[in-house]
Coordinates of C-alpha atoms and ligand atoms in Angstrom, one line a residue:
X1 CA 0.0 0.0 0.0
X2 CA 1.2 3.4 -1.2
X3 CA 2.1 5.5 2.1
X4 CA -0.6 7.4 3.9
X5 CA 0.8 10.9 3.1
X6 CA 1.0 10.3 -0.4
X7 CA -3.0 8.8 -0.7
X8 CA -3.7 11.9 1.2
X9 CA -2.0 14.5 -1.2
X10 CA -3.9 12.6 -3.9
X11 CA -7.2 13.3 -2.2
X12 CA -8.2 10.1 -1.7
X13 CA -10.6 9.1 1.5
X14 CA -8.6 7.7 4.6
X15 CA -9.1 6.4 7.9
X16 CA -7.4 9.2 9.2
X17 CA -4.9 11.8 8.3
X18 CA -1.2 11.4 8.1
X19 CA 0.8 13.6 10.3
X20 CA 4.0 14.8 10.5
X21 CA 5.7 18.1 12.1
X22 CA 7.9 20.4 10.6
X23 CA 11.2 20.5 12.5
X24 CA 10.7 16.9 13.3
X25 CA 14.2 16.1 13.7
X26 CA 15.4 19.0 16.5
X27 CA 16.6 19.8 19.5
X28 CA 13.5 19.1 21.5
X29 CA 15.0 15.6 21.5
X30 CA 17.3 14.1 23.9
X31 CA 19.0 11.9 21.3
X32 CA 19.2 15.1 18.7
X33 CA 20.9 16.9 21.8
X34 CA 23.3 14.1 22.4
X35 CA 24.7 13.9 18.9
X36 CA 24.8 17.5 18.3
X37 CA 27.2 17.9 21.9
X38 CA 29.5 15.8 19.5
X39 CA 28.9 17.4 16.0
X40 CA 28.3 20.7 14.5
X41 CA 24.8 21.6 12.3
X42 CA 26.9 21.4 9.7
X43 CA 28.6 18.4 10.6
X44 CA 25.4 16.7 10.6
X45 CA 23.8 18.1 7.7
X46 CA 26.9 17.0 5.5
X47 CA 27.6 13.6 6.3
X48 CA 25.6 11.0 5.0
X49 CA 26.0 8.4 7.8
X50 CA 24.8 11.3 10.7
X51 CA 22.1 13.1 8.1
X52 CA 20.4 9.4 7.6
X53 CA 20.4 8.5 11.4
X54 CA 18.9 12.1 12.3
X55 CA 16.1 12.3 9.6
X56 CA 14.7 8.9 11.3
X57 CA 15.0 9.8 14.6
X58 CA 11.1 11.3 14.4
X59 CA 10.4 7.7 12.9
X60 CA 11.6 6.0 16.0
X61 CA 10.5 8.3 18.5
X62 CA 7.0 9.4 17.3
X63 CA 6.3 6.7 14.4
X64 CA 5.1 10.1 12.0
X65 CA 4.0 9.0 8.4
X66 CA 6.6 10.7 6.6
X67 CA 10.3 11.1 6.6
X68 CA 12.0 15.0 6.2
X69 CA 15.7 15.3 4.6
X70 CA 17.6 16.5 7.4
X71 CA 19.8 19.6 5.9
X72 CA 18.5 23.7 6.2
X73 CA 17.2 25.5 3.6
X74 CA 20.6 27.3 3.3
X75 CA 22.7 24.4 2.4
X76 CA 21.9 25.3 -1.2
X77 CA 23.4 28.4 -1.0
X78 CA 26.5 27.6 0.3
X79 CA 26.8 26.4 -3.0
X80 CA 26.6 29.6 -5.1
X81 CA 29.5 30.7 -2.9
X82 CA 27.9 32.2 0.0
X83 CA 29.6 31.5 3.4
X84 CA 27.0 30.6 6.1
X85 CA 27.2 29.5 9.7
X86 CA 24.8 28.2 12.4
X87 CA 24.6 29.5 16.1
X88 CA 21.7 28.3 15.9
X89 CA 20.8 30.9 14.0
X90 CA 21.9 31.3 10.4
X91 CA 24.5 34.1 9.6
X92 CA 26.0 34.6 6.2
X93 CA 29.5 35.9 6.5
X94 CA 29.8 37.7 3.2
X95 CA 26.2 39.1 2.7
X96 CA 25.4 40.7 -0.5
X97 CA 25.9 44.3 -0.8
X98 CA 26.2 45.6 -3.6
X99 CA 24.6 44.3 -7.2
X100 CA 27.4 43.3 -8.5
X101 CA 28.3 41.0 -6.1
X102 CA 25.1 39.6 -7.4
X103 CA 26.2 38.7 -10.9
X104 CA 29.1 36.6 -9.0
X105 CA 27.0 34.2 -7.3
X106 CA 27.1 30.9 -8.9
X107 CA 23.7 29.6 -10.1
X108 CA 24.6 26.6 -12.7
X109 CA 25.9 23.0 -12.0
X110 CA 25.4 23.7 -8.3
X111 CA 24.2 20.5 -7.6
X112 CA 27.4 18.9 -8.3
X113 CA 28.6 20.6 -4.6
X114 CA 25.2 18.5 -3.1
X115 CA 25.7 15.2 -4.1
X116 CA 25.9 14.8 -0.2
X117 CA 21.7 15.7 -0.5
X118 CA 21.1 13.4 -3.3
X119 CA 23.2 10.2 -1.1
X120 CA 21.6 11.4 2.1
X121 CA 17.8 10.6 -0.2
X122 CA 19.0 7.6 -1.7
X123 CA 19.9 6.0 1.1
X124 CA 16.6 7.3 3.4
X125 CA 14.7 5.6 0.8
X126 CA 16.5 2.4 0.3
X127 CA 15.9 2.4 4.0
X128 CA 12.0 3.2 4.5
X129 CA 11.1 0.8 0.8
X130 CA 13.2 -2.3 3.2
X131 CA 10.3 -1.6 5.6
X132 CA 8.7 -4.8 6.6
X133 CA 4.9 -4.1 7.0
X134 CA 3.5 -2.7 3.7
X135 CA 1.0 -0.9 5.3
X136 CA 3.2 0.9 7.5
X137 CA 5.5 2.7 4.4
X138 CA 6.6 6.1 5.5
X139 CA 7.0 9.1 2.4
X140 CA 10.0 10.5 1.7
X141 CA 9.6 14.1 2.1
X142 CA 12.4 16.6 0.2
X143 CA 12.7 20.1 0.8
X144 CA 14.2 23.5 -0.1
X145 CA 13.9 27.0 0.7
X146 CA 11.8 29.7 -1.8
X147 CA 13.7 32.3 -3.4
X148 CA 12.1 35.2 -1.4
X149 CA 12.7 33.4 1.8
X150 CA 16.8 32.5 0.9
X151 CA 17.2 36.1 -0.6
X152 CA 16.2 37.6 2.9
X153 CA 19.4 35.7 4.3
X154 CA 21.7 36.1 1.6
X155 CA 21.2 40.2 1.2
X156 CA 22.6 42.6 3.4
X157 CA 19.8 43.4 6.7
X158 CA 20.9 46.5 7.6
X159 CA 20.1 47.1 11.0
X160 CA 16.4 46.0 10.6
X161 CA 14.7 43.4 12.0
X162 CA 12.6 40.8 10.3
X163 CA 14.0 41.4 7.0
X164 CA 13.4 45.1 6.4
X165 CA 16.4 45.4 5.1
X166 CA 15.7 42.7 2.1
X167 CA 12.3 44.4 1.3
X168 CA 14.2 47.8 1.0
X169 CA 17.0 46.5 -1.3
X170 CA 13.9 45.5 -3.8
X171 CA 12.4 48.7 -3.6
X172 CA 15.5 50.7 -4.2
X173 CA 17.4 47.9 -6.7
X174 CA 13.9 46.6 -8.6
X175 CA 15.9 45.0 -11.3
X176 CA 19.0 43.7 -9.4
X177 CA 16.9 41.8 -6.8
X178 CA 14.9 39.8 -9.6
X179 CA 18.4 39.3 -11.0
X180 CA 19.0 37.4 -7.8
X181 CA 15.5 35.4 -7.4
X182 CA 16.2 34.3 -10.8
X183 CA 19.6 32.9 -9.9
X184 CA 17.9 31.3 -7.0
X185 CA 14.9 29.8 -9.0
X186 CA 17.3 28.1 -11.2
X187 CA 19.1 26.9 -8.4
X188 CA 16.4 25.6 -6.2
X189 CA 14.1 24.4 -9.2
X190 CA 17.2 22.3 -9.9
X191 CA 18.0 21.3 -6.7
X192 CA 14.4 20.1 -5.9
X193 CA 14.3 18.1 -9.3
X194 CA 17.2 16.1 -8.7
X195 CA 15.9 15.5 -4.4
X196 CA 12.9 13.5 -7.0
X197 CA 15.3 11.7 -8.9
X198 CA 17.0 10.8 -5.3
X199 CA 14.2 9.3 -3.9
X200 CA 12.0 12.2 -2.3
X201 CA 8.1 11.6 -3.1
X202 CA 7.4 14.5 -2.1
X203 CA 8.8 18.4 -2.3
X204 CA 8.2 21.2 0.1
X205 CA 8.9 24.5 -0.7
X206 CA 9.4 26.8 2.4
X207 CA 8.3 30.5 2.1
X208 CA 8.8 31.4 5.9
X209 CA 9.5 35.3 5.4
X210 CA 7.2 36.3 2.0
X211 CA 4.5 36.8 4.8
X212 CA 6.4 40.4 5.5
X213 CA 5.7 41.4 1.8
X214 CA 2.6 43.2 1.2
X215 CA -0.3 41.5 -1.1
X216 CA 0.9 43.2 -4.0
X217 CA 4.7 42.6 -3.4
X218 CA 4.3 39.0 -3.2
X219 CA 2.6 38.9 -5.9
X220 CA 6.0 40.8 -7.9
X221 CA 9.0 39.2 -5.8
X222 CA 7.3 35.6 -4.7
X223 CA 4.6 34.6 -6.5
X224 CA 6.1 34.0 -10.3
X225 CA 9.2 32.1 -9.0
X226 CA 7.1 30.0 -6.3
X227 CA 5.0 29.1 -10.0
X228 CA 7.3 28.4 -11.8
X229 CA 8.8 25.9 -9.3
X230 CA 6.3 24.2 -8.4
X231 CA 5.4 23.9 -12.1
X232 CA 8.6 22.4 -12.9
X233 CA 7.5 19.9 -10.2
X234 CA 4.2 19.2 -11.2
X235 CA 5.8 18.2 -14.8
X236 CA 8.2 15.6 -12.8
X237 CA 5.2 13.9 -11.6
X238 CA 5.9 14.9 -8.2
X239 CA 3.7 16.0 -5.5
X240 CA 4.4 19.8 -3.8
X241 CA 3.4 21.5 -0.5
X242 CA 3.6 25.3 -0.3
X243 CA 4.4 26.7 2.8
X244 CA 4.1 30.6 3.5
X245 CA 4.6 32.1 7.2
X246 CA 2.0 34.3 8.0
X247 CA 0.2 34.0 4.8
X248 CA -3.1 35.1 6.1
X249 CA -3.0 38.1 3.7
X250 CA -1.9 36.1 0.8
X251 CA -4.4 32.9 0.3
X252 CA -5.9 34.0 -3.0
X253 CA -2.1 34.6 -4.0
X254 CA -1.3 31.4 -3.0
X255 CA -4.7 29.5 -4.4
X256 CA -2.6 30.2 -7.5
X257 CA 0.8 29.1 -7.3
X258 CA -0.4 25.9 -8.2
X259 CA 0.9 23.3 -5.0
X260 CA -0.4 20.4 -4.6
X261 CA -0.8 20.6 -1.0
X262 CA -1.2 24.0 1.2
X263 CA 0.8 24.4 4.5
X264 CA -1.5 26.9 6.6
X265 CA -0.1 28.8 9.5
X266 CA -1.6 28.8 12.9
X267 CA -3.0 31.8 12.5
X268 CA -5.8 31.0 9.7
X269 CA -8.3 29.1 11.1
X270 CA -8.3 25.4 8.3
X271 CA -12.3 26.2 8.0
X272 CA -11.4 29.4 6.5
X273 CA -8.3 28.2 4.6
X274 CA -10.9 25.3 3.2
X275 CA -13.3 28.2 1.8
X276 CA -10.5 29.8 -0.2
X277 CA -8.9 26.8 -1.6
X278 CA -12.3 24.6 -2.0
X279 CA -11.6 20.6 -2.2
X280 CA -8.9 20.4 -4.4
X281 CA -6.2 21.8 -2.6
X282 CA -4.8 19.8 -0.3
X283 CA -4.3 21.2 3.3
X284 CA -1.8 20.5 5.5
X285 CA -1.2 21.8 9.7
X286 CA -2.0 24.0 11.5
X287 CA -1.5 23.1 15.4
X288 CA 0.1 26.3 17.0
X289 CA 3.8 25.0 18.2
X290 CA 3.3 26.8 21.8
X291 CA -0.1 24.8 22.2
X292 CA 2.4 21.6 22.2
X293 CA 3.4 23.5 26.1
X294 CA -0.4 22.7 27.1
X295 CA -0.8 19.7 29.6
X296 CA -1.5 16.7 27.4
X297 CA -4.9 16.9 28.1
X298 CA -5.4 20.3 26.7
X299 CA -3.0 18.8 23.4
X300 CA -5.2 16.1 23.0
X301 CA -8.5 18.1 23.0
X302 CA -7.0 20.7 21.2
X303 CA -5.4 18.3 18.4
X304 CA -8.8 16.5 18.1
X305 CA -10.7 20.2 17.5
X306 CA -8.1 20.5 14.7
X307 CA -8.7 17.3 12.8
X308 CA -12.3 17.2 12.8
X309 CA -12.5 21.0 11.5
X310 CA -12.6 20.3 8.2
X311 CA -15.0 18.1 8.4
X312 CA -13.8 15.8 5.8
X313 CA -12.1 12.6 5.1
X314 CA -9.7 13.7 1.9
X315 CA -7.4 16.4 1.6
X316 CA -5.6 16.6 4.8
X317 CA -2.3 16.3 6.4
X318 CA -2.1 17.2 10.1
X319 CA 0.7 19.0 11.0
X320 CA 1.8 22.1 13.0
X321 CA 1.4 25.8 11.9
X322 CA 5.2 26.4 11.9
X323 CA 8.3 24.2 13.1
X324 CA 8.1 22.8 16.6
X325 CA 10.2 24.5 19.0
X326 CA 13.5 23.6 20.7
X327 CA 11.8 23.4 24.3
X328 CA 8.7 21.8 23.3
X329 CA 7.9 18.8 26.2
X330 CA 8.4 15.6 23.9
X331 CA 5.9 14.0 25.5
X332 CA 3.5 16.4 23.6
X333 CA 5.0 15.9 20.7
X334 CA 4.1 12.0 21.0
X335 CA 0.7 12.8 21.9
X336 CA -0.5 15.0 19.4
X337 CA 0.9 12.4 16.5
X338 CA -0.9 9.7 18.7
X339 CA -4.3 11.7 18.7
X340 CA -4.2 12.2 15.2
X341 CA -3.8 8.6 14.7
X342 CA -6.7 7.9 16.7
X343 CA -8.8 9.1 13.7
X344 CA -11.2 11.7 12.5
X345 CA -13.8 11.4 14.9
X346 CA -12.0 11.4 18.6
X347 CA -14.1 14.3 19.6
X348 CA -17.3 13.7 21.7
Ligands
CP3_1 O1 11.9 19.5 9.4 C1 13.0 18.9 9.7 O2 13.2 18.2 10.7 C2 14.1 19.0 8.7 C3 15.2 19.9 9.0 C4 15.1 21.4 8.8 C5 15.9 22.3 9.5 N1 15.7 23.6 9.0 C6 16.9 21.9 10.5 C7 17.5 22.9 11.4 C8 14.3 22.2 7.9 C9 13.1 21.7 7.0 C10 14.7 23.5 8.1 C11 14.1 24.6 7.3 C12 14.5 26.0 7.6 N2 15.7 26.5 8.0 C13 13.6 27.1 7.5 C14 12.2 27.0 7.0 C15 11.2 26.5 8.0 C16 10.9 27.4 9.1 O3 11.1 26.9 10.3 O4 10.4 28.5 8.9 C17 14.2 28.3 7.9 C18 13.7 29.7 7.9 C19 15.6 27.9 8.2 C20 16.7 28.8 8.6 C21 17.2 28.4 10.0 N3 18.0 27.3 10.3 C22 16.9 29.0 11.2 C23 16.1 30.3 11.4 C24 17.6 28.3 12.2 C25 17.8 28.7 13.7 C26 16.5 28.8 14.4 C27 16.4 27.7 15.4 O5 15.6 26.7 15.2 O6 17.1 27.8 16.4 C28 18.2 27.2 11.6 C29 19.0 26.2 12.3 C30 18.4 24.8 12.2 N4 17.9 24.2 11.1 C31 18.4 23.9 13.3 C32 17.8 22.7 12.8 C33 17.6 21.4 13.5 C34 19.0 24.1 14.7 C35 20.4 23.9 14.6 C36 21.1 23.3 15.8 O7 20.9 22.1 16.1 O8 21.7 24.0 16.6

């Protein structure tokens, strides 16, 4: 039997929905912790042996439907000659400045400096196809970051916060900055094309920071690209999931970047979400990360609201709103994935 995940983002009726949280593999678990007191981020997003252990730690612990590459969203870039370290937090240590330093990133045969990805994939799914019960397959899920979303890293910030400085550098530089999300469109559609040919089943495409741009902005510096990626994917037979940080603004935007499945953020209620995107959309979260801090009662009751407000058997992939956070109780964690599995009609 095909993997739950997959049935689901081709809207066919299920028992129950699949469920899987973004940032699966973190630091909210003690064995994560442990290896990372031995190894960098970095160390463990670039070798094969640690990559494949950490991306099915969430497997062991929490028994989720789908597997996520473990890497960030700025691995790519490193690529097209951008330096970048983690503490945790990403910093770039030669930011873009100026436009010309534009037309020196590298944007071709960048994959060749990920193969690392590509083994990482190969061997995930070698590993989850060997799995014994058939009923039990997990999907492969790859993943990469948008082109708004990896510009706001790779630009200059200025002293602003929440990437002012990004949306000022399009305002003033209108032509240089589409320069750039061209460079990274080619890059990522690339990327995300060869993570199918490696194994992944399925492709999200994070957007965490387009939620800053006005409607009208996204629809100039997101929207094309996020198209024309996904439609790249669409014609490699792959299924896509969209995610946008808060995106409330920007649903009839997105109704039309043509994903397969839509990530919705905690803030937009699903029932609302469900009205804008109608059946044949999938949907996938939208559990707020710091209701996982509830007692587990309040998880449970709180998860179970969630799945049965769509009111429908198809279309749906439980998940949270955004990535789960570094101090979230794992014990939460483990219940909300449990209360999903008990199945669409756990509330009384
Ligand atoms: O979902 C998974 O388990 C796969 C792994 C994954 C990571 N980053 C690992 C990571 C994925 C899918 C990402 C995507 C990512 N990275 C996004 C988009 C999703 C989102 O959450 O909005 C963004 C914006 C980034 C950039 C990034 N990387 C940030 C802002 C941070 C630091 C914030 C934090 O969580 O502390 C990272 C570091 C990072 N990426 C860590 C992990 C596990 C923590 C590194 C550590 O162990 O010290």
């Amino acid at each position: 039997m095909e993997p739950l995940l997959l049935r689901a983002l081709k809207n066919e009726p299920l028992p129950r929905p699949p469920v899987w949280l973004m940032r699966q593999a973190g630091r909210y678990m003690p064995e994560y912790r442990l290896l990372r007191e031995k190894h960098s981020f970095l160390e463990l997003c670039k070798s094969v042996a640690l990559a494949k252990e950490v991306s099915l730690l969430p497997l062991k612990f929490l028994d989720v439907d789908a597997v996520i590459l473990f890497s960030d969203i700025l691995i790519p870039v490193e690529a097209m000659g951008i330096e970048i370290s983690f503490n945790p937090a990403p910093k770039i240590t030669n930011p873009i400045k100026t436009t010309s330093d534009i037309a020196k990133l590298k944007s071709a045969s960048t994959n060749q400096d990920l193969n690392f990805v590509f083994h990482i994939l190969e061997e995930l799914r070698t590993e989850l196809e060997q799995t014994k019960n058939s009923t039990e397959k997990k999907a492969l899920i790859g993943f990469a970051g948008a082109p708004w979303t990896l510009a706001c890293y790779i630009l200059d910030q200025g002293p602003f916060k929440h990437f002012q400085g990004t949306q000022v550098f399009a305002y003033q530089h209108r032509s240089a900055i589409h320069d750039l999300l061209a460079k990274l469109e080619l890059v990522v559609t690339s990327y995300l094309l060869k993570q199918i040919e490696s194994g992944a089943q399925a492709v999200q495409l994070f957007d965490t920071w387009a939620g800053n741009l006005t409607a009208e902005d996204y629809q100039e510096f997101a929207l094309p690209y996020t198209q024309r990626i996904l439609s790249a994917i669409k014609g490699a037979g792959c299924p896509s999931i969209l995610y946008v940080g808060t995106s409330a603004h920007l649903l009839p935007s997105l109704k039309t970047a043509g994903a397969t499945c839509q990530s919705i953020d905690s803030r937009v209620p699903l029932r609302h979400a469900a009205q804008i995107f109608g059946e044949d959309v999938v949907l996938q979260g939208n559990f707020d990360p710091t209701h996982l801090f509830g007692s587990t009662n309040q998880v449970r009751t709180r998860t179970s609201q969630m799945i049965s407000q769509l009111g429908r058997t198809t279309g749906y992939i439980a998940n949270l709103g955004h990535g789960i956070l570094p101090t979230t109780p794992p014990e939460n964690a483990l219940c909300f994935v449990n209360t999903v599995k008990a199945g669409w009609t756990t509330l009384e």
